[in-house]
Amino acid sequence: MAALTLPLIIYLPEYYAHRLGLNLSIVGLIFTVVRLADLLFDPFAGNLMDRTRTRFGRFRPWLLLGGPLVMLGAWVLFMADEGVGPLYLSLGLVLAYAGYSIVILAQMGMGAAITPDYRERSRVFAWWQIFNTLGLILVMLMPILFAERISDDSSFTVRTMGWFVLGAVPVTIGVTLFYVREEKAPPLAHAAKLRDYTGLFTLGSARLILTTQLLLGLGLGISASVFLFFFTMLKKVPFEYVGLQFVGFYLVSIVAAPGWSMLANRIGKHRALMVGSVGFAAYMVLMTAMPPGNLWYFGGMAILGGAAACAADMLPRSIMADVSDEDQLVSGQDRTGLLFALLTVTHKFGQALSIGIVYFALDLIGFRPGSADNSTAALSGVTILYGFVPMCLYLLAGLTARMMRLTPQRHAEIRSEIEARRAIDSRS
């Protein structure tokens, strides 16, 4: 599923604006509007998952629904021909994002339900991160493997990525359905109402992790939206090798995931997330200092970036699994699906805002994709958007993460209280 995410953020906006000829502001507006509409869908889907009870499990039926939607959306988006318009792009995004939301929420819900233990959850989400990263590596290898065919033709790149997604989705969902077993779900609570959503924000741990996720999503979305422009036009990286850094980025992420899991168990997940966020900020600044055309620098910086990105992607999910226990103790309800929906909504909200803001800003300053006549001010604006704005957001994310108080000791106390309450309920 992760193979869908980077192309949607990095390649498709540029492809529709540059290759297919849609206006920059229109492309940014469509991505923003569809993403914002998707925000309403996630809590709805999460609440339905919390209330799903079937003999096949609580989350498995949702994987069967989401997979085909992702495939249909990927076909529409990645196989587009010249002459398509805004409505076509909008339809493809709606299908892809709806399917992606369903599958990711089901995956995270299953991950949280596998074990209630603080440290075991770190390991579960580390493995989840590793396999997500493998998908990202494989899809980003496409431009490099077909470099001679691609040259400067982004359409072949996009179609190749699309075929990869279409092949990978049924295989990975099938493996999950066959091998992952769900524990019996707790009894149904009442249907979620508005006060359930607002009540989650009264929980300090939930507010802090959601704020951290918003800042991380904004930083990632802003830098990703101008990634191709920054490196191909300002740093003179050949188009077919743009994916080189992502391959290194995510190879490092695979190695780093167990390390972050161990560090999180030693110093606490919130402190480990702070370290990762600060590392991400340092990476952004160092990338703006890259000498033009230096592919060794471009690829080598993947070590720092990949390690930091691993923490930013993996740890918020693991923390939210623990927050769901704290919420269950306070509210008496298991709202895991709803909490993970809010986490993904927050991340998507940051990315939705970033694409719209960035593309509007680029149009405003007179930046023209692929043109050799961009002004110095326009190119400086791209540098600021790529490096310095995300740096500030990542530093704020690290500060927010540091304020969390859900330590391993506190989580153990929460689990003990939940088990004691269940024991009393079972005897009554």
PDB file of C-alpha atoms in Angstrom, residues 59-297:
ATOM      1  CA  PHE A  59     -10.932  -5.636  10.092  1.00  0.00           C
ATOM      2  CA  ARG A  60     -10.528  -8.354   7.448  1.00  0.00           C
ATOM      3  CA  PRO A  61     -13.754  -7.548   5.519  1.00  0.00           C
ATOM      4  CA  TRP A  62     -12.561  -3.968   5.179  1.00  0.00           C
ATOM      5  CA  LEU A  63      -9.329  -5.094   3.531  1.00  0.00           C
ATOM      6  CA  LEU A  64     -11.417  -6.943   0.953  1.00  0.00           C
ATOM      7  CA  LEU A  65     -13.373  -3.759   0.247  1.00  0.00           C
ATOM      8  CA  GLY A  66     -10.471  -1.311   0.171  1.00  0.00           C
ATOM      9  CA  GLY A  67      -8.133  -3.282  -2.097  1.00  0.00           C
ATOM     10  CA  PRO A  68     -10.272  -3.154  -5.275  1.00  0.00           C
ATOM     11  CA  LEU A  69     -10.961   0.555  -4.735  1.00  0.00           C
ATOM     12  CA  VAL A  70      -7.219   1.249  -4.605  1.00  0.00           C
ATOM     13  CA  MET A  71      -6.662  -0.722  -7.801  1.00  0.00           C
ATOM     14  CA  LEU A  72      -9.446   1.086  -9.663  1.00  0.00           C
ATOM     15  CA  GLY A  73      -8.171   4.489  -8.531  1.00  0.00           C
ATOM     16  CA  ALA A  74      -4.599   3.580  -9.495  1.00  0.00           C
ATOM     17  CA  TRP A  75      -5.717   2.552 -12.977  1.00  0.00           C
ATOM     18  CA  VAL A  76      -7.531   5.850 -13.513  1.00  0.00           C
ATOM     19  CA  LEU A  77      -4.681   8.014 -12.192  1.00  0.00           C
ATOM     20  CA  PHE A  78      -1.581   6.302 -13.542  1.00  0.00           C
ATOM     21  CA  MET A  79      -2.895   5.334 -16.985  1.00  0.00           C
ATOM     22  CA  ALA A  80      -4.202   8.794 -17.927  1.00  0.00           C
ATOM     23  CA  ASP A  81      -3.712  10.074 -21.475  1.00  0.00           C
ATOM     24  CA  GLU A  82      -3.304  13.604 -22.741  1.00  0.00           C
ATOM     25  CA  GLY A  83      -6.574  15.504 -22.881  1.00  0.00           C
ATOM     26  CA  VAL A  84      -7.918  14.435 -19.490  1.00  0.00           C
ATOM     27  CA  GLY A  85      -9.382  17.215 -17.385  1.00  0.00           C
ATOM     28  CA  PRO A  86      -9.951  18.191 -13.767  1.00  0.00           C
ATOM     29  CA  LEU A  87     -12.970  15.883 -13.324  1.00  0.00           C
ATOM     30  CA  TYR A  88     -10.941  12.865 -14.424  1.00  0.00           C
ATOM     31  CA  LEU A  89      -8.181  13.668 -11.935  1.00  0.00           C
ATOM     32  CA  SER A  90     -10.750  14.233  -9.185  1.00  0.00           C
ATOM     33  CA  LEU A  91     -12.443  10.864  -9.795  1.00  0.00           C
ATOM     34  CA  GLY A  92      -9.160   8.967  -9.697  1.00  0.00           C
ATOM     35  CA  LEU A  93      -8.088  10.654  -6.473  1.00  0.00           C
ATOM     36  CA  VAL A  94     -11.427   9.962  -4.763  1.00  0.00           C
ATOM     37  CA  LEU A  95     -11.229   6.245  -5.596  1.00  0.00           C
ATOM     38  CA  ALA A  96      -7.561   5.901  -4.646  1.00  0.00           C
ATOM     39  CA  TYR A  97      -7.787   7.839  -1.388  1.00  0.00           C
ATOM     40  CA  ALA A  98     -10.990   6.098  -0.248  1.00  0.00           C
ATOM     41  CA  GLY A  99      -9.497   2.659  -0.857  1.00  0.00           C
ATOM     42  CA  TYR A 100      -6.188   3.629   0.714  1.00  0.00           C
ATOM     43  CA  SER A 101      -7.933   4.972   3.822  1.00  0.00           C
ATOM     44  CA  ILE A 102      -9.910   1.767   4.301  1.00  0.00           C
ATOM     45  CA  VAL A 103      -6.888  -0.499   3.893  1.00  0.00           C
ATOM     46  CA  ILE A 104      -4.541   1.539   6.099  1.00  0.00           C
ATOM     47  CA  LEU A 105      -7.095   1.907   8.904  1.00  0.00           C
ATOM     48  CA  ALA A 106      -7.740  -1.838   8.820  1.00  0.00           C
ATOM     49  CA  GLN A 107      -4.004  -2.573   8.869  1.00  0.00           C
ATOM     50  CA  MET A 108      -3.321  -0.286  11.819  1.00  0.00           C
ATOM     51  CA  GLY A 109      -6.329  -1.609  13.717  1.00  0.00           C
ATOM     52  CA  MET A 110      -5.106  -5.170  13.235  1.00  0.00           C
ATOM     53  CA  GLY A 111      -1.614  -4.137  14.336  1.00  0.00           C
ATOM     54  CA  ALA A 112      -2.912  -2.591  17.554  1.00  0.00           C
ATOM     55  CA  ALA A 113      -5.102  -5.617  18.285  1.00  0.00           C
ATOM     56  CA  ILE A 114      -2.333  -8.194  17.897  1.00  0.00           C
ATOM     57  CA  THR A 115      -0.848  -7.388  21.328  1.00  0.00           C
ATOM     58  CA  PRO A 116      -1.652  -5.030  24.230  1.00  0.00           C
ATOM     59  CA  ASP A 117       2.013  -4.856  25.338  1.00  0.00           C
ATOM     60  CA  TYR A 118       3.903  -1.522  25.005  1.00  0.00           C
ATOM     61  CA  ARG A 119       7.162  -3.077  23.832  1.00  0.00           C
ATOM     62  CA  GLU A 120       5.585  -5.705  21.592  1.00  0.00           C
ATOM     63  CA  ARG A 121       3.638  -2.986  19.815  1.00  0.00           C
ATOM     64  CA  SER A 122       6.921  -1.245  19.026  1.00  0.00           C
ATOM     65  CA  ARG A 123       8.058  -4.451  17.331  1.00  0.00           C
ATOM     66  CA  VAL A 124       4.761  -4.959  15.485  1.00  0.00           C
ATOM     67  CA  PHE A 125       4.847  -1.478  14.010  1.00  0.00           C
ATOM     68  CA  ALA A 126       8.558  -1.810  13.256  1.00  0.00           C
ATOM     69  CA  TRP A 127       7.773  -4.815  11.056  1.00  0.00           C
ATOM     70  CA  TRP A 128       4.824  -2.923   9.566  1.00  0.00           C
ATOM     71  CA  GLN A 129       7.239  -0.104   8.747  1.00  0.00           C
ATOM     72  CA  ILE A 130       9.753  -2.493   7.180  1.00  0.00           C
ATOM     73  CA  PHE A 131       7.251  -3.966   4.735  1.00  0.00           C
ATOM     74  CA  ASN A 132       5.773  -0.558   3.950  1.00  0.00           C
ATOM     75  CA  THR A 133       9.285   0.586   3.170  1.00  0.00           C
ATOM     76  CA  LEU A 134       9.917  -2.359   0.866  1.00  0.00           C
ATOM     77  CA  GLY A 135       6.928  -1.261  -1.187  1.00  0.00           C
ATOM     78  CA  LEU A 136       8.282   2.276  -1.399  1.00  0.00           C
ATOM     79  CA  ILE A 137      11.723   1.052  -2.445  1.00  0.00           C
ATOM     80  CA  LEU A 138      10.372  -1.157  -5.203  1.00  0.00           C
ATOM     81  CA  VAL A 139       8.124   1.513  -6.693  1.00  0.00           C
ATOM     82  CA  MET A 140      10.874   4.154  -6.561  1.00  0.00           C
ATOM     83  CA  LEU A 141      13.289   1.763  -8.289  1.00  0.00           C
ATOM     84  CA  MET A 142      11.160   1.909 -11.431  1.00  0.00           C
ATOM     85  CA  PRO A 143      12.662   5.154 -12.812  1.00  0.00           C
ATOM     86  CA  ILE A 144      16.187   3.816 -12.211  1.00  0.00           C
ATOM     87  CA  LEU A 145      15.600   0.347 -13.682  1.00  0.00           C
ATOM     88  CA  PHE A 146      14.091   1.858 -16.826  1.00  0.00           C
ATOM     89  CA  ALA A 147      16.372   4.912 -17.024  1.00  0.00           C
ATOM     90  CA  GLU A 148      17.237   4.406 -20.714  1.00  0.00           C
ATOM     91  CA  ARG A 149      13.574   4.153 -21.702  1.00  0.00           C
ATOM     92  CA  ILE A 150      12.431   7.002 -19.481  1.00  0.00           C
ATOM     93  CA  SER A 151      14.922   9.732 -20.397  1.00  0.00           C
ATOM     94  CA  ASP A 152      12.796  12.824 -19.777  1.00  0.00           C
ATOM     95  CA  ASP A 153       9.477  11.066 -20.455  1.00  0.00           C
ATOM     96  CA  SER A 154       7.624  11.115 -17.151  1.00  0.00           C
ATOM     97  CA  SER A 155       4.617   9.276 -18.647  1.00  0.00           C
ATOM     98  CA  PHE A 156       6.529   5.983 -18.792  1.00  0.00           C
ATOM     99  CA  THR A 157       7.629   6.469 -15.183  1.00  0.00           C
ATOM    100  CA  VAL A 158       4.085   7.049 -13.990  1.00  0.00           C
ATOM    101  CA  ARG A 159       2.615   4.109 -15.921  1.00  0.00           C
ATOM    102  CA  THR A 160       5.310   1.745 -14.648  1.00  0.00           C
ATOM    103  CA  MET A 161       4.574   2.769 -11.072  1.00  0.00           C
ATOM    104  CA  GLY A 162       0.872   2.249 -11.731  1.00  0.00           C
ATOM    105  CA  TRP A 163       1.400  -1.303 -12.955  1.00  0.00           C
ATOM    106  CA  PHE A 164       3.470  -2.045  -9.873  1.00  0.00           C
ATOM    107  CA  VAL A 165       0.658  -0.854  -7.576  1.00  0.00           C
ATOM    108  CA  LEU A 166      -1.921  -2.871  -9.518  1.00  0.00           C
ATOM    109  CA  GLY A 167       0.152  -6.020  -9.094  1.00  0.00           C
ATOM    110  CA  ALA A 168       1.218  -5.510  -5.488  1.00  0.00           C
ATOM    111  CA  VAL A 169      -2.137  -4.670  -3.869  1.00  0.00           C
ATOM    112  CA  PRO A 170      -3.902  -8.044  -4.346  1.00  0.00           C
ATOM    113  CA  VAL A 171      -0.786  -9.985  -3.346  1.00  0.00           C
ATOM    114  CA  THR A 172      -0.127  -8.095  -0.105  1.00  0.00           C
ATOM    115  CA  ILE A 173      -3.773  -8.012   0.975  1.00  0.00           C
ATOM    116  CA  GLY A 174      -4.067 -11.727   0.253  1.00  0.00           C
ATOM    117  CA  VAL A 175      -1.030 -12.495   2.427  1.00  0.00           C
ATOM    118  CA  THR A 176      -2.457 -10.385   5.273  1.00  0.00           C
ATOM    119  CA  LEU A 177      -5.841 -12.104   5.111  1.00  0.00           C
ATOM    120  CA  PHE A 178      -4.262 -15.541   5.091  1.00  0.00           C
ATOM    121  CA  TYR A 179      -1.604 -15.155   7.790  1.00  0.00           C
ATOM    122  CA  VAL A 180      -2.784 -12.496  10.279  1.00  0.00           C
ATOM    123  CA  ARG A 181      -5.281 -13.696  12.867  1.00  0.00           C
ATOM    124  CA  GLU A 182      -7.522 -11.312  14.773  1.00  0.00           C
ATOM    125  CA  GLU A 183      -8.345 -11.597  18.454  1.00  0.00           C
ATOM    126  CA  LYS A 184     -12.002 -11.626  19.477  1.00  0.00           C
ATOM    127  CA  ALA A 185     -13.289  -8.049  19.530  1.00  0.00           C
ATOM    128  CA  PRO A 186     -14.746  -6.539  22.732  1.00  0.00           C
ATOM    129  CA  PRO A 187     -18.518  -6.050  23.038  1.00  0.00           C
ATOM    130  CA  LEU A 188     -20.091  -3.284  20.993  1.00  0.00           C
ATOM    131  CA  ALA A 189     -20.450   0.144  22.571  1.00  0.00           C
ATOM    132  CA  HIS A 190     -22.924   2.807  21.489  1.00  0.00           C
ATOM    133  CA  ALA A 191     -22.574   4.378  18.050  1.00  0.00           C
ATOM    134  CA  ALA A 192     -20.088   7.241  17.950  1.00  0.00           C
ATOM    135  CA  LYS A 193     -21.623  10.686  18.286  1.00  0.00           C
ATOM    136  CA  LEU A 194     -20.133  14.158  17.979  1.00  0.00           C
ATOM    137  CA  ARG A 195     -19.224  14.186  21.665  1.00  0.00           C
ATOM    138  CA  ASP A 196     -17.128  11.037  21.134  1.00  0.00           C
ATOM    139  CA  TYR A 197     -14.994  12.853  18.574  1.00  0.00           C
ATOM    140  CA  THR A 198     -14.638  16.008  20.648  1.00  0.00           C
ATOM    141  CA  GLY A 199     -14.083  13.966  23.793  1.00  0.00           C
ATOM    142  CA  LEU A 200     -10.941  12.459  22.307  1.00  0.00           C
ATOM    143  CA  PHE A 201      -9.370  15.909  22.191  1.00  0.00           C
ATOM    144  CA  THR A 202      -9.800  16.302  25.951  1.00  0.00           C
ATOM    145  CA  LEU A 203      -7.233  13.522  26.356  1.00  0.00           C
ATOM    146  CA  GLY A 204      -3.829  15.201  26.584  1.00  0.00           C
ATOM    147  CA  SER A 205      -1.933  12.315  24.980  1.00  0.00           C
ATOM    148  CA  ALA A 206      -4.286  12.307  21.987  1.00  0.00           C
ATOM    149  CA  ARG A 207      -3.954  16.067  21.481  1.00  0.00           C
ATOM    150  CA  LEU A 208      -0.166  15.939  21.543  1.00  0.00           C
ATOM    151  CA  ILE A 209       0.274  13.012  19.158  1.00  0.00           C
ATOM    152  CA  LEU A 210      -2.268  14.497  16.731  1.00  0.00           C
ATOM    153  CA  THR A 211      -0.492  17.872  16.813  1.00  0.00           C
ATOM    154  CA  THR A 212       2.844  16.165  16.211  1.00  0.00           C
ATOM    155  CA  GLN A 213       1.393  14.213  13.308  1.00  0.00           C
ATOM    156  CA  LEU A 214      -0.067  17.385  11.780  1.00  0.00           C
ATOM    157  CA  LEU A 215       3.318  19.129  11.876  1.00  0.00           C
ATOM    158  CA  LEU A 216       5.078  16.104  10.394  1.00  0.00           C
ATOM    159  CA  GLY A 217       2.453  15.812   7.654  1.00  0.00           C
ATOM    160  CA  LEU A 218       2.789  19.477   6.746  1.00  0.00           C
ATOM    161  CA  GLY A 219       6.571  19.242   6.587  1.00  0.00           C
ATOM    162  CA  LEU A 220       6.546  16.100   4.478  1.00  0.00           C
ATOM    163  CA  GLY A 221       3.835  17.392   2.151  1.00  0.00           C
ATOM    164  CA  ILE A 222       5.497  20.748   1.509  1.00  0.00           C
ATOM    165  CA  SER A 223       8.918  19.280   0.731  1.00  0.00           C
ATOM    166  CA  ALA A 224       7.445  16.470  -1.380  1.00  0.00           C
ATOM    167  CA  SER A 225       5.322  18.880  -3.428  1.00  0.00           C
ATOM    168  CA  VAL A 226       8.397  20.719  -4.715  1.00  0.00           C
ATOM    169  CA  PHE A 227      10.832  17.780  -4.610  1.00  0.00           C
ATOM    170  CA  LEU A 228      10.998  17.234  -8.370  1.00  0.00           C
ATOM    171  CA  PHE A 229      11.211  20.941  -9.146  1.00  0.00           C
ATOM    172  CA  PHE A 230      13.930  21.537  -6.551  1.00  0.00           C
ATOM    173  CA  PHE A 231      16.225  18.688  -7.540  1.00  0.00           C
ATOM    174  CA  THR A 232      15.764  18.561 -11.316  1.00  0.00           C
ATOM    175  CA  MET A 233      15.816  22.322 -11.920  1.00  0.00           C
ATOM    176  CA  LEU A 234      17.926  23.768  -9.086  1.00  0.00           C
ATOM    177  CA  LYS A 235      20.213  20.869  -8.148  1.00  0.00           C
ATOM    178  CA  LYS A 236      20.543  19.454 -11.687  1.00  0.00           C
ATOM    179  CA  VAL A 237      19.683  15.859 -10.784  1.00  0.00           C
ATOM    180  CA  PRO A 238      18.681  13.916 -13.946  1.00  0.00           C
ATOM    181  CA  PHE A 239      14.983  13.061 -13.920  1.00  0.00           C
ATOM    182  CA  GLU A 240      15.586   9.310 -14.189  1.00  0.00           C
ATOM    183  CA  TYR A 241      17.767   9.389 -11.055  1.00  0.00           C
ATOM    184  CA  VAL A 242      15.454  11.404  -8.819  1.00  0.00           C
ATOM    185  CA  GLY A 243      14.219   8.159  -7.281  1.00  0.00           C
ATOM    186  CA  LEU A 244      17.792   7.202  -6.345  1.00  0.00           C
ATOM    187  CA  GLN A 245      17.616   9.024  -3.047  1.00  0.00           C
ATOM    188  CA  PHE A 246      14.313   7.420  -2.146  1.00  0.00           C
ATOM    189  CA  VAL A 247      15.750   3.957  -2.717  1.00  0.00           C
ATOM    190  CA  GLY A 248      18.624   4.735  -0.342  1.00  0.00           C
ATOM    191  CA  PHE A 249      16.213   6.592   1.919  1.00  0.00           C
ATOM    192  CA  TYR A 250      14.037   3.550   2.427  1.00  0.00           C
ATOM    193  CA  LEU A 251      16.786   0.949   2.453  1.00  0.00           C
ATOM    194  CA  VAL A 252      18.135   2.820   5.461  1.00  0.00           C
ATOM    195  CA  SER A 253      14.624   2.933   6.885  1.00  0.00           C
ATOM    196  CA  ILE A 254      14.418  -0.878   6.865  1.00  0.00           C
ATOM    197  CA  VAL A 255      17.646  -1.120   8.839  1.00  0.00           C
ATOM    198  CA  ALA A 256      16.611   1.713  11.145  1.00  0.00           C
ATOM    199  CA  ALA A 257      13.171   0.364  12.113  1.00  0.00           C
ATOM    200  CA  PRO A 258      14.444  -2.225  14.642  1.00  0.00           C
ATOM    201  CA  GLY A 259      16.843   0.394  16.011  1.00  0.00           C
ATOM    202  CA  TRP A 260      14.040   2.890  16.587  1.00  0.00           C
ATOM    203  CA  SER A 261      12.009   0.137  18.248  1.00  0.00           C
ATOM    204  CA  MET A 262      14.844  -0.584  20.676  1.00  0.00           C
ATOM    205  CA  LEU A 263      15.468   3.111  21.334  1.00  0.00           C
ATOM    206  CA  ALA A 264      11.759   3.709  21.919  1.00  0.00           C
ATOM    207  CA  ASN A 265      11.626   0.893  24.454  1.00  0.00           C
ATOM    208  CA  ARG A 266      14.701   2.280  26.213  1.00  0.00           C
ATOM    209  CA  ILE A 267      13.942   6.024  26.398  1.00  0.00           C
ATOM    210  CA  GLY A 268      10.224   6.082  25.576  1.00  0.00           C
ATOM    211  CA  LYS A 269       8.476   6.383  22.234  1.00  0.00           C
ATOM    212  CA  HIS A 270       7.841  10.120  22.626  1.00  0.00           C
ATOM    213  CA  ARG A 271      11.524  10.903  23.212  1.00  0.00           C
ATOM    214  CA  ALA A 272      12.558   8.695  20.295  1.00  0.00           C
ATOM    215  CA  LEU A 273      10.080  10.572  18.094  1.00  0.00           C
ATOM    216  CA  MET A 274      11.615  13.860  19.224  1.00  0.00           C
ATOM    217  CA  VAL A 275      15.074  12.626  18.173  1.00  0.00           C
ATOM    218  CA  GLY A 276      13.732  11.570  14.774  1.00  0.00           C
ATOM    219  CA  SER A 277      11.972  14.899  14.192  1.00  0.00           C
ATOM    220  CA  VAL A 278      15.097  16.923  14.982  1.00  0.00           C
ATOM    221  CA  GLY A 279      17.105  14.642  12.684  1.00  0.00           C
ATOM    222  CA  PHE A 280      14.598  15.296   9.903  1.00  0.00           C
ATOM    223  CA  ALA A 281      15.010  19.058  10.396  1.00  0.00           C
ATOM    224  CA  ALA A 282      18.794  18.723  10.078  1.00  0.00           C
ATOM    225  CA  TYR A 283      18.386  16.654   6.913  1.00  0.00           C
ATOM    226  CA  MET A 284      16.265  19.345   5.222  1.00  0.00           C
ATOM    227  CA  VAL A 285      18.878  22.030   5.845  1.00  0.00           C
ATOM    228  CA  LEU A 286      21.724  19.837   4.598  1.00  0.00           C
ATOM    229  CA  MET A 287      19.838  19.020   1.392  1.00  0.00           C
ATOM    230  CA  THR A 288      19.473  22.699   0.521  1.00  0.00           C
ATOM    231  CA  ALA A 289      23.289  22.918   0.719  1.00  0.00           C
ATOM    232  CA  MET A 290      23.773  20.143  -1.860  1.00  0.00           C
ATOM    233  CA  PRO A 291      26.227  21.069  -4.664  1.00  0.00           C
ATOM    234  CA  PRO A 292      24.370  20.978  -8.020  1.00  0.00           C
ATOM    235  CA  GLY A 293      24.807  17.708  -9.897  1.00  0.00           C
ATOM    236  CA  ASN A 294      26.521  15.874  -7.023  1.00  0.00           C
ATOM    237  CA  LEU A 295      24.770  12.484  -7.043  1.00  0.00           C
ATOM    238  CA  TRP A 296      27.035  11.109  -4.294  1.00  0.00           C
ATOM    239  CA  TYR A 297      25.827  13.821  -1.936  1.00  0.00           C
TER     240      TYR A 297
END
